[in-house]
Amino acid sequence: MSQSANPIELDALIVGAGFSGLYQLHMLRNLRGLSVRVVEAGDSVGGTWYWNRYPGARCDSESHAYCYTFSPELTEEWDWSERYPGPEEILRYLNHVADRFELRPWLDLNRTVQSARFDETGHRWLVNCDDGNCYSARFLITAVGCLSTANIPAIEGLGDFSGRWYHTGQWPRNGVDLSGYRVAQVGTGSTGIQAAPVIAEAAAHLTVFQRTANYSVPARNCALTDEVRQQQKADAAVIQQVMHSNTNGHPWTINPQNALDTAADERHTIYEQSWATGGLKFRSVFADLLIDSKANDTAATFIRNKIREVVKDPTTADSLSNIDHPYGAKRPPIDTNYFETFNRDNVELVDLKKTPIVRIDSNGIQTSAGHHAVDIIVFATGFDAMTGSLLRMDIQGRQQTLADAWAAGPANYLGLQVAGFPNLFTITGPGSPSVLSNMPVSIEQHVEWITECIDYVLETGNTCIECTDEAMAGWVQHVNDVANATLLPTVKHSWYLGANVPGKPQVFMPYAGGLDRYRQACNEVAENDYEGFTLS
Ligand code: N01
């Protein structure tokens, strides 16, 4: 690694200026007085929301819960306009945070980390960036998000396509004019399910290429009235207490009742009520949905029937409801008029299970059954999730690169540290609840834990903290055990397992034991003088 002659000397370097990076900066710089910078590839703050501005993009967490809780003043002064915020509103919020907490002077924008190397003699991270700048920092903290590296499928002939194509996670900042064009959308995950109804309204024609049918529950988005906002603010302390003490970080708890212990009529009524309420809460309507396949079948059947009720064309309804995995075992989408969209005259579904894509040519997509001429292709094909953004930074620890250390899949301690990579902390890393929880709540827990850990290192006069191999092996085993107690790893083509990226090792990555249990595990480690870590 070449090094600039004059690296910028810091206590901590943070990579990424989304929810995690901004809060970590605030904690370490404003509250602890350390010298800190944030490197960010974009030209502004926002992280995930800076890049994901595709048509229909909207957060699946509710606005009053998809925000920081560390500042009561911030909670009080910010007004959300809708039940689920869109990217523009989240970006406005994060820009407000950057201004309110005076974070901007410490943001190094338009700069991408190219490599990071741990210097054994100085116990510092030497970080090189694409513009020639270099940092030397005691602590390196990644705040790069879990879903930031686009997965663009290697479909034969894409290079021959004479139209335009886009990935939803790299959507042009000024938008894309779809009006009057024939659009192909590949992918029907959370993103595709949000995008299709909005693309269909703008485009002359939309062809949705579905490889795996997916469940979706209505989001029931709506404008928030002043009355609702005032109530949310009045109840903020209680709501936040719930979010900070439960399994999922959302402002509700899982119903302790089991689906299988509930009479069929009552169960149906509860599903209907939850369907009418809408949102991710549907996943929490019974306690046994993610641990018992028979219980799960009751929810799956309910949703399949809803799809068949909505979609008028029987062949399309069959393809959309022919879902091959348990409900909630892949990340469950929520939508606004997704299934209804297939009743439009200008929308067509191509079931790739029946007629796979053969190749892309200059003017469209060829399947085994025929050719679809299109002007624009939208890839809603997801991400190299959880590890992609970490590995592309070319991180070199004491003896090996992170890519080598994780050749068989990610391994770490508490999702936060990797043995052999001292003073490196990964916010919402694999092995932590992250994507299985309401992200800002998980982020706050990580940032606060990392900050206190750094306090401890500095207060004890040390320069280096590193988890042990034994602690890491124990955590990896625990992450596997808690995942295997659920239906989540039974879905073999899930991005939770890395199965969506060809060649990626298949390891169940997020921590499925619940945010409450995870928080307790982290607290116990800290209370026991950072058990599982060595300090030097
Ligand atoms: O990505 P995905 P996503 N040919 O990987 C298909 C979060 N999120 O961007 O299932 C044809 O889930 C693939 O098919 P299959 C959320 O956590 C949050 O939709 O692999 N199809 C699938 O249908 C979510 O889970 C919000 O068979 C191909 C789709 O592309 C995560 O982001 C909003 C293909 C990819 O689905 C990722 O969601 C949106 C190919 N070669 C997303 N390759 C919030 O509101 C892939 N597919 C916070």
Coordinates of C-alpha atoms and ligand atoms in Angstrom, one line a residue:
M1 CA 0.0 0.0 0.0
S2 CA 1.5 3.3 -1.0
Q3 CA 1.3 6.0 1.7
S4 CA 0.9 9.7 1.6
A5 CA 3.9 11.5 3.3
N6 CA 1.6 13.4 5.6
P7 CA -1.2 11.4 6.9
I8 CA -4.0 13.2 8.8
E9 CA -3.5 12.1 12.5
L10 CA -6.6 11.2 14.3
D11 CA -7.9 9.4 17.4
A12 CA -10.6 7.8 15.3
L13 CA -11.6 7.6 11.6
I14 CA -15.2 6.7 10.7
V15 CA -16.1 5.4 7.3
G16 CA -19.6 6.4 6.1
A17 CA -21.9 9.4 6.9
G18 CA -25.2 7.7 7.3
F19 CA -27.1 7.2 10.6
S20 CA -24.2 5.3 12.2
G21 CA -21.3 7.5 11.1
L22 CA -23.0 10.7 12.1
Y23 CA -23.9 9.5 15.6
Q24 CA -20.5 8.0 16.1
L25 CA -18.9 11.3 15.1
H26 CA -21.2 13.2 17.5
M27 CA -20.3 10.8 20.4
L28 CA -16.6 10.7 19.9
R29 CA -16.0 14.3 18.9
N30 CA -18.7 16.4 20.6
L31 CA -19.1 14.4 23.7
R32 CA -15.6 12.9 24.2
G33 CA -13.5 15.6 22.6
L34 CA -11.5 13.2 20.4
S35 CA -10.1 14.1 17.1
V36 CA -12.3 12.4 14.5
R37 CA -13.1 12.5 10.9
V38 CA -15.7 10.8 8.7
V39 CA -14.8 9.7 5.2
E40 CA -17.8 9.5 2.9
A41 CA -18.0 8.5 -0.8
G42 CA -21.1 10.6 -1.5
D43 CA -21.2 14.4 -1.7
S44 CA -23.5 14.6 1.3
V45 CA -24.7 12.7 4.3
G46 CA -27.3 10.0 4.1
G47 CA -25.6 6.7 3.6
T48 CA -28.1 4.1 2.3
W49 CA -30.7 6.9 1.7
Y50 CA -28.2 8.9 -0.3
W51 CA -27.9 6.1 -2.8
N52 CA -31.4 4.4 -2.8
R53 CA -33.6 7.0 -4.5
Y54 CA -35.4 4.6 -6.8
P55 CA -39.1 5.2 -7.7
G56 CA -41.2 4.2 -4.7
A57 CA -38.3 4.1 -2.2
R58 CA -39.6 4.5 1.3
C59 CA -38.5 3.2 4.7
D60 CA -40.4 0.2 6.0
S61 CA -39.9 1.3 9.6
E62 CA -42.3 3.9 10.8
S63 CA -41.0 7.5 10.8
H64 CA -41.3 8.2 14.5
A65 CA -39.2 5.1 15.2
Y66 CA -36.8 5.4 12.3
C67 CA -34.8 8.2 13.9
Y68 CA -32.3 8.9 16.7
T69 CA -33.5 8.7 20.3
F70 CA -30.4 10.1 22.0
S71 CA -31.6 13.7 22.0
P72 CA -35.1 14.5 23.4
E73 CA -34.7 18.0 21.9
L74 CA -34.2 16.5 18.4
T75 CA -37.2 14.2 18.9
E76 CA -39.3 17.2 20.0
E77 CA -38.3 19.6 17.2
W78 CA -38.5 17.2 14.2
D79 CA -41.9 16.7 12.4
W80 CA -42.3 13.7 10.2
S81 CA -44.9 14.1 7.4
E82 CA -45.9 10.5 6.7
R83 CA -46.2 7.2 8.5
Y84 CA -43.2 5.9 6.4
P85 CA -40.6 8.4 5.4
G86 CA -39.2 8.6 1.8
P87 CA -35.5 9.2 1.0
E88 CA -35.9 13.0 0.6
E89 CA -37.4 13.4 4.1
I90 CA -34.8 11.1 5.7
L91 CA -32.1 13.0 3.9
R92 CA -33.5 16.3 5.2
Y93 CA -33.5 14.8 8.7
L94 CA -29.9 13.6 8.5
N95 CA -28.8 17.0 7.1
H96 CA -30.7 18.7 10.0
V97 CA -28.8 16.4 12.4
A98 CA -25.5 17.3 10.7
D99 CA -26.2 21.0 11.2
R100 CA -27.8 20.8 14.6
F101 CA -24.8 18.9 16.1
E102 CA -22.3 20.9 14.0
L103 CA -20.9 17.8 12.4
R104 CA -20.1 19.1 8.9
P105 CA -16.6 20.4 9.5
W106 CA -15.5 16.8 10.3
L107 CA -17.0 15.2 7.1
D108 CA -14.5 14.5 4.3
L109 CA -17.0 14.0 1.4
N110 CA -16.4 12.7 -2.1
R111 CA -13.7 10.5 -0.7
T112 CA -13.5 6.7 -0.8
V113 CA -11.4 4.4 1.3
Q114 CA -9.2 2.3 -0.9
S115 CA -7.2 0.4 1.7
A116 CA -6.6 0.3 5.4
R117 CA -3.6 -1.3 7.1
F118 CA -2.9 -1.9 10.8
D119 CA 0.5 -0.6 11.8
E120 CA 1.9 -3.0 14.4
T121 CA 4.5 -0.6 15.8
G122 CA 2.3 2.4 16.3
H123 CA -0.9 0.5 17.0
R124 CA -2.6 2.7 14.4
W125 CA -4.7 2.3 11.3
L126 CA -3.2 3.7 8.1
V127 CA -6.0 4.5 5.7
N128 CA -5.5 5.5 2.0
C129 CA -8.2 7.1 0.0
D130 CA -8.9 7.4 -3.7
D131 CA -8.0 11.1 -3.9
G132 CA -4.5 10.5 -2.4
N133 CA -5.4 11.5 1.1
C134 CA -4.2 9.3 3.9
Y135 CA -5.2 9.1 7.6
S136 CA -3.4 7.6 10.6
A137 CA -6.0 6.8 13.3
R138 CA -5.9 4.9 16.6
F139 CA -9.4 3.5 16.0
L140 CA -11.0 2.7 12.7
I141 CA -14.8 2.5 12.8
T142 CA -16.8 1.3 9.8
A143 CA -20.3 2.8 9.4
V144 CA -20.8 1.5 5.9
G145 CA -24.3 0.0 6.2
C146 CA -25.3 -3.5 5.5
L147 CA -26.9 -2.9 2.1
S148 CA -24.6 -0.6 0.2
T149 CA -22.8 -2.7 -2.4
A150 CA -25.1 -3.3 -5.4
N151 CA -25.5 -6.8 -6.7
I152 CA -25.7 -6.5 -10.5
P153 CA -26.4 -9.9 -12.0
A154 CA -24.0 -11.1 -14.6
I155 CA -26.7 -11.8 -17.3
E156 CA -25.2 -12.6 -20.6
G157 CA -25.5 -9.8 -23.2
L158 CA -26.0 -6.9 -20.7
G159 CA -23.1 -5.2 -22.5
D160 CA -25.0 -5.4 -25.8
F161 CA -28.1 -3.6 -24.5
S162 CA -28.6 -0.4 -26.4
G163 CA -31.1 1.1 -23.9
R164 CA -30.3 2.4 -20.4
W165 CA -30.1 0.3 -17.3
Y166 CA -29.9 1.2 -13.6
H167 CA -29.5 -0.6 -10.3
T168 CA -32.0 0.7 -7.7
G169 CA -29.2 1.1 -5.1
Q170 CA -27.2 3.4 -7.4
W171 CA -30.1 5.5 -8.7
P172 CA -29.2 8.7 -10.4
R173 CA -29.5 11.7 -8.1
N174 CA -31.7 13.6 -10.5
G175 CA -34.0 10.7 -11.1
V176 CA -34.8 8.9 -14.3
D177 CA -37.6 10.0 -16.6
L178 CA -39.5 6.8 -17.3
S179 CA -42.5 8.3 -18.9
G180 CA -43.4 6.8 -22.3
Y181 CA -40.7 4.1 -22.0
R182 CA -41.0 0.3 -22.0
V183 CA -39.4 -0.7 -18.7
A184 CA -38.2 -4.1 -17.5
Q185 CA -37.8 -4.6 -13.8
V186 CA -35.7 -7.6 -12.6
G187 CA -36.2 -8.5 -9.0
T188 CA -39.1 -8.7 -6.6
G189 CA -37.6 -8.2 -3.2
S190 CA -38.5 -5.3 -0.8
T191 CA -37.1 -2.8 -3.3
G192 CA -38.8 -4.3 -6.4
I193 CA -42.1 -4.5 -4.6
Q194 CA -41.9 -0.8 -3.7
A195 CA -40.7 0.2 -7.2
A196 CA -43.1 -1.6 -9.5
P197 CA -46.3 0.3 -8.7
V198 CA -44.5 3.7 -9.1
I199 CA -42.7 2.7 -12.3
A200 CA -46.0 1.3 -13.7
E201 CA -47.6 4.7 -13.3
A202 CA -44.9 6.5 -15.2
A203 CA -43.9 4.0 -17.9
A204 CA -45.7 3.1 -21.1
H205 CA -45.2 -0.5 -20.2
L206 CA -43.7 -2.4 -17.3
T207 CA -42.5 -6.0 -17.5
V208 CA -41.6 -7.5 -14.1
F209 CA -39.2 -10.4 -14.2
Q210 CA -39.8 -12.5 -11.0
R211 CA -37.4 -15.3 -10.1
T212 CA -38.9 -16.0 -6.6
A213 CA -42.4 -15.0 -5.7
N214 CA -42.6 -13.0 -2.5
Y215 CA -45.0 -12.3 0.3
S216 CA -46.0 -8.7 0.9
V217 CA -48.2 -7.0 3.4
P218 CA -49.8 -3.5 2.7
A219 CA -47.8 -0.7 4.3
R220 CA -50.9 1.5 4.7
N221 CA -48.8 4.6 4.4
C222 CA -50.6 7.9 5.2
A223 CA -49.9 11.5 6.0
L224 CA -49.5 12.1 9.8
T225 CA -51.9 14.6 11.3
D226 CA -50.8 17.1 13.9
E227 CA -52.8 15.2 16.4
V228 CA -50.9 11.9 15.7
R229 CA -47.5 13.7 15.7
Q230 CA -48.3 15.4 19.1
Q231 CA -49.3 12.1 20.6
Q232 CA -46.1 10.4 19.3
K233 CA -44.1 13.2 20.9
A234 CA -46.0 13.0 24.1
D235 CA -45.5 9.3 24.2
A236 CA -41.9 9.4 23.0
A237 CA -40.3 8.3 26.2
V238 CA -42.5 5.2 26.5
I239 CA -42.2 4.4 22.8
Q240 CA -38.4 4.6 23.0
Q241 CA -38.3 2.5 26.1
V242 CA -40.2 -0.2 24.2
M243 CA -37.9 0.1 21.2
H244 CA -34.8 -0.2 23.5
S245 CA -36.0 -3.2 25.4
N246 CA -37.6 -5.5 22.9
T247 CA -36.4 -8.0 20.3
N248 CA -36.8 -6.0 17.1
G249 CA -36.2 -2.3 18.0
H250 CA -39.6 -1.4 16.6
P251 CA -42.2 0.4 18.6
W252 CA -44.1 -2.7 19.4
T253 CA -43.6 -6.1 21.1
I254 CA -44.3 -9.5 19.6
N255 CA -47.7 -10.9 20.6
P256 CA -46.8 -13.7 23.1
Q257 CA -49.8 -15.7 21.8
N258 CA -49.0 -18.7 19.5
A259 CA -50.8 -19.1 16.2
L260 CA -51.1 -22.8 16.8
D261 CA -52.7 -22.3 20.2
T262 CA -55.3 -20.0 18.7
A263 CA -58.6 -21.2 17.3
A264 CA -58.8 -20.9 13.5
D265 CA -61.6 -18.2 13.5
E266 CA -59.8 -16.1 16.1
R267 CA -56.5 -16.5 14.3
H268 CA -58.1 -15.4 11.0
T269 CA -59.6 -12.3 12.7
I270 CA -56.2 -11.4 14.2
Y271 CA -54.6 -11.7 10.7
E272 CA -57.4 -9.6 9.2
Q273 CA -56.9 -6.9 11.8
S274 CA -53.2 -6.9 11.3
W275 CA -53.6 -6.8 7.5
A276 CA -55.8 -3.7 7.9
T277 CA -53.2 -2.1 10.2
G278 CA -50.5 -2.9 7.8
G279 CA -46.7 -2.7 8.0
L280 CA -43.9 -4.9 9.4
K281 CA -45.9 -5.5 12.6
F282 CA -47.7 -8.3 10.7
R283 CA -44.5 -10.3 11.3
S284 CA -45.1 -10.0 15.1
V285 CA -48.7 -11.0 15.1
F286 CA -48.0 -14.4 16.7
A287 CA -45.0 -15.6 18.7
D288 CA -44.4 -18.9 16.9
L289 CA -44.4 -17.7 13.2
L290 CA -40.6 -17.8 12.8
I291 CA -39.9 -20.9 14.8
D292 CA -42.6 -23.4 13.8
S293 CA -43.3 -24.1 10.2
K294 CA -46.9 -25.2 10.9
A295 CA -47.6 -21.8 12.6
N296 CA -45.9 -20.1 9.7
D297 CA -48.1 -21.9 7.2
T298 CA -51.1 -20.2 8.7
A299 CA -49.7 -16.7 8.0
A300 CA -48.4 -17.9 4.6
T301 CA -51.8 -19.3 3.5
F302 CA -53.5 -16.1 4.7
I303 CA -51.2 -13.9 2.5
R304 CA -51.4 -16.2 -0.5
N305 CA -55.2 -16.0 -0.4
K306 CA -55.0 -12.3 -0.2
I307 CA -52.8 -12.2 -3.4
R308 CA -55.3 -14.4 -5.2
E309 CA -58.2 -12.2 -4.1
V310 CA -56.4 -9.1 -5.5
V311 CA -54.9 -10.3 -8.7
K312 CA -57.5 -10.8 -11.4
D313 CA -55.5 -12.8 -14.0
P314 CA -55.4 -16.4 -12.7
T315 CA -52.0 -17.3 -14.2
T316 CA -50.4 -14.1 -12.9
A317 CA -52.1 -14.8 -9.5
D318 CA -50.6 -18.3 -9.5
S319 CA -47.1 -17.1 -10.2
L320 CA -47.3 -14.3 -7.6
S321 CA -48.6 -16.6 -4.9
N322 CA -46.5 -19.6 -5.7
I323 CA -44.1 -18.7 -2.8
D324 CA -41.4 -21.3 -1.9
H325 CA -40.3 -20.2 1.5
P326 CA -41.9 -19.5 4.9
Y327 CA -43.3 -16.0 5.6
G328 CA -40.7 -13.7 7.2
A329 CA -37.8 -16.1 6.6
K330 CA -36.6 -13.8 3.9
R331 CA -37.0 -10.1 4.8
P332 CA -40.7 -9.5 4.5
P333 CA -41.6 -6.6 2.2
I334 CA -44.4 -4.2 2.7
D335 CA -46.1 -2.4 -0.2
T336 CA -48.4 0.2 -1.6
N337 CA -50.5 -1.5 -4.3
Y338 CA -47.9 -4.0 -5.4
F339 CA -50.3 -6.9 -6.2
E340 CA -52.9 -4.4 -7.5
T341 CA -50.3 -3.2 -10.1
F342 CA -50.6 -6.5 -12.0
N343 CA -54.3 -5.6 -12.8
R344 CA -53.1 -2.7 -14.9
D345 CA -53.2 -3.0 -18.7
N346 CA -49.6 -1.8 -19.0
V347 CA -48.1 -4.3 -16.6
E348 CA -47.0 -7.9 -17.3
L349 CA -45.3 -10.5 -15.1
V350 CA -42.7 -12.9 -16.4
D351 CA -42.3 -15.9 -14.2
L352 CA -38.6 -16.8 -14.5
K353 CA -39.2 -20.2 -12.7
K354 CA -41.2 -21.2 -15.8
T355 CA -39.4 -19.2 -18.5
P356 CA -35.8 -18.2 -17.3
I357 CA -33.9 -15.3 -18.9
V358 CA -31.6 -16.6 -21.6
R359 CA -29.8 -13.4 -22.4
I360 CA -30.1 -9.7 -22.9
D361 CA -29.7 -8.4 -26.4
S362 CA -29.5 -4.9 -27.9
N363 CA -33.2 -4.2 -27.5
G364 CA -34.5 -6.3 -24.7
I365 CA -34.6 -9.5 -22.7
Q366 CA -34.8 -12.9 -24.2
T367 CA -36.4 -15.6 -22.0
S368 CA -36.9 -19.3 -22.9
A369 CA -40.4 -18.4 -24.1
G370 CA -39.9 -15.2 -26.1
H371 CA -38.4 -11.8 -26.4
H372 CA -39.4 -8.7 -24.4
A373 CA -38.4 -5.5 -26.2
V374 CA -37.6 -2.7 -23.6
D375 CA -36.0 0.7 -23.5
I376 CA -34.9 0.7 -19.9
I377 CA -33.9 -2.1 -17.5
V378 CA -34.2 -1.6 -13.7
F379 CA -32.2 -4.1 -11.7
A380 CA -33.9 -4.4 -8.2
T381 CA -31.5 -7.3 -7.6
G382 CA -30.3 -6.4 -4.1
F383 CA -26.9 -6.2 -2.6
D384 CA -23.7 -8.0 -1.6
A385 CA -25.1 -7.6 1.8
M386 CA -23.4 -7.2 5.1
T387 CA -19.8 -8.1 4.0
G388 CA -19.6 -6.5 0.5
S389 CA -18.9 -2.9 1.7
L390 CA -16.4 -4.1 4.4
L391 CA -14.4 -6.3 2.0
R392 CA -14.1 -3.8 -0.8
M393 CA -12.1 -1.5 1.6
D394 CA -9.1 -3.9 1.4
I395 CA -8.6 -4.0 5.2
Q396 CA -5.3 -5.6 6.2
G397 CA -5.0 -6.7 9.9
R398 CA -2.1 -8.0 11.9
Q399 CA -1.4 -10.9 9.6
Q400 CA -4.0 -11.1 6.9
T401 CA -6.6 -9.2 5.0
L402 CA -10.2 -9.2 6.1
A403 CA -11.1 -11.0 2.8
D404 CA -8.7 -13.8 3.7
A405 CA -9.9 -13.9 7.3
W406 CA -13.5 -14.2 6.0
A407 CA -12.8 -16.5 3.1
A408 CA -15.2 -19.1 4.6
G409 CA -17.7 -16.4 5.7
P410 CA -17.7 -13.6 8.3
A411 CA -16.5 -14.4 11.8
N412 CA -16.3 -11.9 14.6
Y413 CA -17.1 -11.2 18.2
L414 CA -20.4 -9.5 19.0
G415 CA -20.6 -8.5 15.4
L416 CA -18.2 -5.7 16.4
Q417 CA -14.6 -6.9 16.2
V418 CA -12.5 -9.5 14.3
A419 CA -9.6 -11.3 15.9
G420 CA -6.4 -10.0 14.3
F421 CA -7.9 -6.6 13.5
P422 CA -7.2 -4.6 16.7
N423 CA -9.0 -1.3 17.2
L424 CA -11.3 -1.9 14.2
F425 CA -15.0 -1.7 15.1
T426 CA -17.8 -2.6 12.6
I427 CA -21.1 -0.9 13.3
T428 CA -24.0 -3.2 12.4
G429 CA -21.5 -5.8 11.3
P430 CA -22.5 -9.4 10.5
G431 CA -23.1 -11.3 13.7
S432 CA -25.2 -8.4 15.1
P433 CA -29.0 -7.9 14.9
S434 CA -28.8 -5.0 12.3
V435 CA -31.0 -6.0 9.4
L436 CA -33.3 -8.1 11.6
S437 CA -34.1 -5.0 13.7
N438 CA -35.1 -1.4 13.3
M439 CA -31.7 -0.1 12.2
P440 CA -31.4 3.2 14.1
V441 CA -32.0 1.5 17.4
S442 CA -29.3 -1.1 16.7
I443 CA -27.0 1.6 15.5
E444 CA -27.4 3.7 18.7
Q445 CA -26.7 0.6 20.8
H446 CA -23.5 -0.1 18.8
V447 CA -22.3 3.4 18.8
E448 CA -22.8 3.8 22.5
W449 CA -21.1 0.5 23.2
I450 CA -18.1 1.3 21.0
T451 CA -17.8 4.8 22.6
E452 CA -17.7 3.3 26.1
C453 CA -15.2 0.6 24.9
I454 CA -12.9 3.3 23.6
D455 CA -13.3 5.2 26.9
Y456 CA -12.2 2.1 28.7
V457 CA -9.1 1.6 26.4
L458 CA -8.0 5.2 26.9
E459 CA -8.8 5.4 30.6
T460 CA -6.8 2.2 31.3
G461 CA -3.8 3.7 29.5
N462 CA -3.9 1.2 26.7
T463 CA -3.5 1.7 23.0
C464 CA -5.0 -1.5 21.6
I465 CA -8.1 -3.7 22.0
E466 CA -8.6 -6.9 20.2
C467 CA -10.9 -9.8 20.6
T468 CA -9.5 -13.2 21.2
D469 CA -9.9 -16.2 18.8
E470 CA -11.8 -18.1 21.5
A471 CA -14.3 -15.3 22.1
M472 CA -14.8 -15.0 18.3
A473 CA -15.3 -18.8 17.9
G474 CA -17.8 -18.8 20.8
W475 CA -19.8 -15.9 19.3
V476 CA -19.9 -17.5 15.8
Q477 CA -21.2 -20.7 17.3
H478 CA -23.9 -18.7 19.3
V479 CA -24.9 -16.8 16.1
N480 CA -25.4 -20.1 14.3
D481 CA -27.2 -21.7 17.2
V482 CA -29.8 -18.9 17.6
A483 CA -30.3 -18.8 13.8
N484 CA -30.8 -22.5 13.7
A485 CA -33.5 -22.3 16.3
T486 CA -35.6 -20.3 13.7
L487 CA -36.9 -20.9 10.2
L488 CA -34.6 -18.2 8.8
P489 CA -31.7 -20.4 7.6
T490 CA -34.1 -22.8 5.9
V491 CA -34.3 -20.4 2.9
K492 CA -31.4 -21.4 0.8
H493 CA -31.5 -18.4 -1.6
S494 CA -31.7 -15.7 0.9
W495 CA -29.3 -12.7 1.1
Y496 CA -29.2 -13.3 4.9
L497 CA -27.0 -16.3 3.9
G498 CA -25.1 -14.6 1.1
A499 CA -26.7 -16.9 -1.4
N500 CA -27.7 -14.1 -3.8
V501 CA -24.1 -13.4 -4.8
P502 CA -22.4 -16.1 -6.9
G503 CA -19.4 -17.5 -5.1
K504 CA -20.1 -15.9 -1.7
P505 CA -19.7 -18.3 1.2
Q506 CA -23.1 -19.2 2.6
V507 CA -23.2 -18.4 6.3
F508 CA -26.2 -17.0 8.1
M509 CA -25.0 -13.5 8.8
P510 CA -27.3 -11.4 11.0
Y511 CA -27.8 -12.2 14.8
A512 CA -31.3 -13.8 15.1
G513 CA -31.3 -14.0 18.9
G514 CA -33.1 -10.6 19.3
L515 CA -31.8 -7.1 20.0
D516 CA -32.7 -7.4 23.7
R517 CA -30.6 -10.6 24.2
Y518 CA -27.8 -9.1 22.1
R519 CA -27.8 -5.9 24.1
Q520 CA -27.6 -7.9 27.3
A521 CA -24.6 -9.9 25.9
C522 CA -22.8 -6.7 25.0
N523 CA -23.5 -5.2 28.4
E524 CA -22.2 -8.2 30.2
V525 CA -19.0 -8.2 28.2
A526 CA -18.4 -4.6 29.1
E527 CA -19.3 -5.1 32.8
N528 CA -16.9 -7.9 33.0
D529 CA -14.0 -5.7 31.9
Y530 CA -14.4 -6.4 28.3
E531 CA -14.3 -10.1 28.6
G532 CA -13.2 -11.8 25.4
F533 CA -10.9 -8.9 24.5
T534 CA -7.2 -8.4 25.2
L535 CA -5.9 -4.9 25.9
S536 CA -2.3 -3.8 25.3
Ligands
N01_1 O1 -32.9 -7.0 -2.7 P1 -33.3 -8.6 -2.4 P2 -33.8 -5.8 -2.3 N1 -32.2 -12.8 -12.1 O2 -32.0 -9.3 -2.5 C1 -33.9 -11.0 -7.7 C2 -33.7 -3.7 2.5 N2 -34.7 -2.7 2.0 O3 -33.1 -4.6 -2.8 O4 -35.3 -14.1 -4.6 C3 -33.5 -12.6 -11.7 O5 -34.2 -8.8 -1.3 C4 -34.1 -11.8 -6.4 O6 -34.6 -13.1 -6.8 P3 -34.4 -14.4 -5.8 C5 -34.4 -4.9 3.1 O7 -33.7 -5.3 4.2 C6 -35.2 -1.9 2.9 O8 -35.2 -5.9 -2.8 O9 -33.0 -14.3 -5.4 N3 -33.8 -12.1 -10.5 C7 -35.0 -10.9 -5.6 O10 -36.3 -11.0 -6.1 C8 -34.3 -5.8 1.9 O11 -34.5 -7.1 2.2 C9 -36.1 -1.0 2.6 O12 -34.8 -15.5 -6.6 C10 -32.7 -11.8 -9.7 C11 -34.5 -9.6 -6.0 O13 -33.8 -9.7 -7.2 C12 -33.0 -5.5 1.4 O14 -32.9 -4.1 1.4 C13 -36.6 -0.9 1.3 C14 -31.4 -12.1 -10.1 C15 -33.5 -9.1 -5.0 O15 -34.1 -9.0 -3.7 C16 -32.7 -5.9 0.0 O16 -33.9 -5.7 -0.8 C17 -36.0 -1.8 0.3 C18 -31.2 -12.6 -11.4 N4 -29.9 -12.9 -11.8 C19 -35.1 -2.6 0.7 N5 -30.6 -11.7 -9.0 C20 -36.7 -0.2 3.6 O17 -37.7 0.3 3.6 C21 -31.4 -11.3 -8.0 N6 -32.7 -11.4 -8.4 C22 -35.8 0.1 4.8

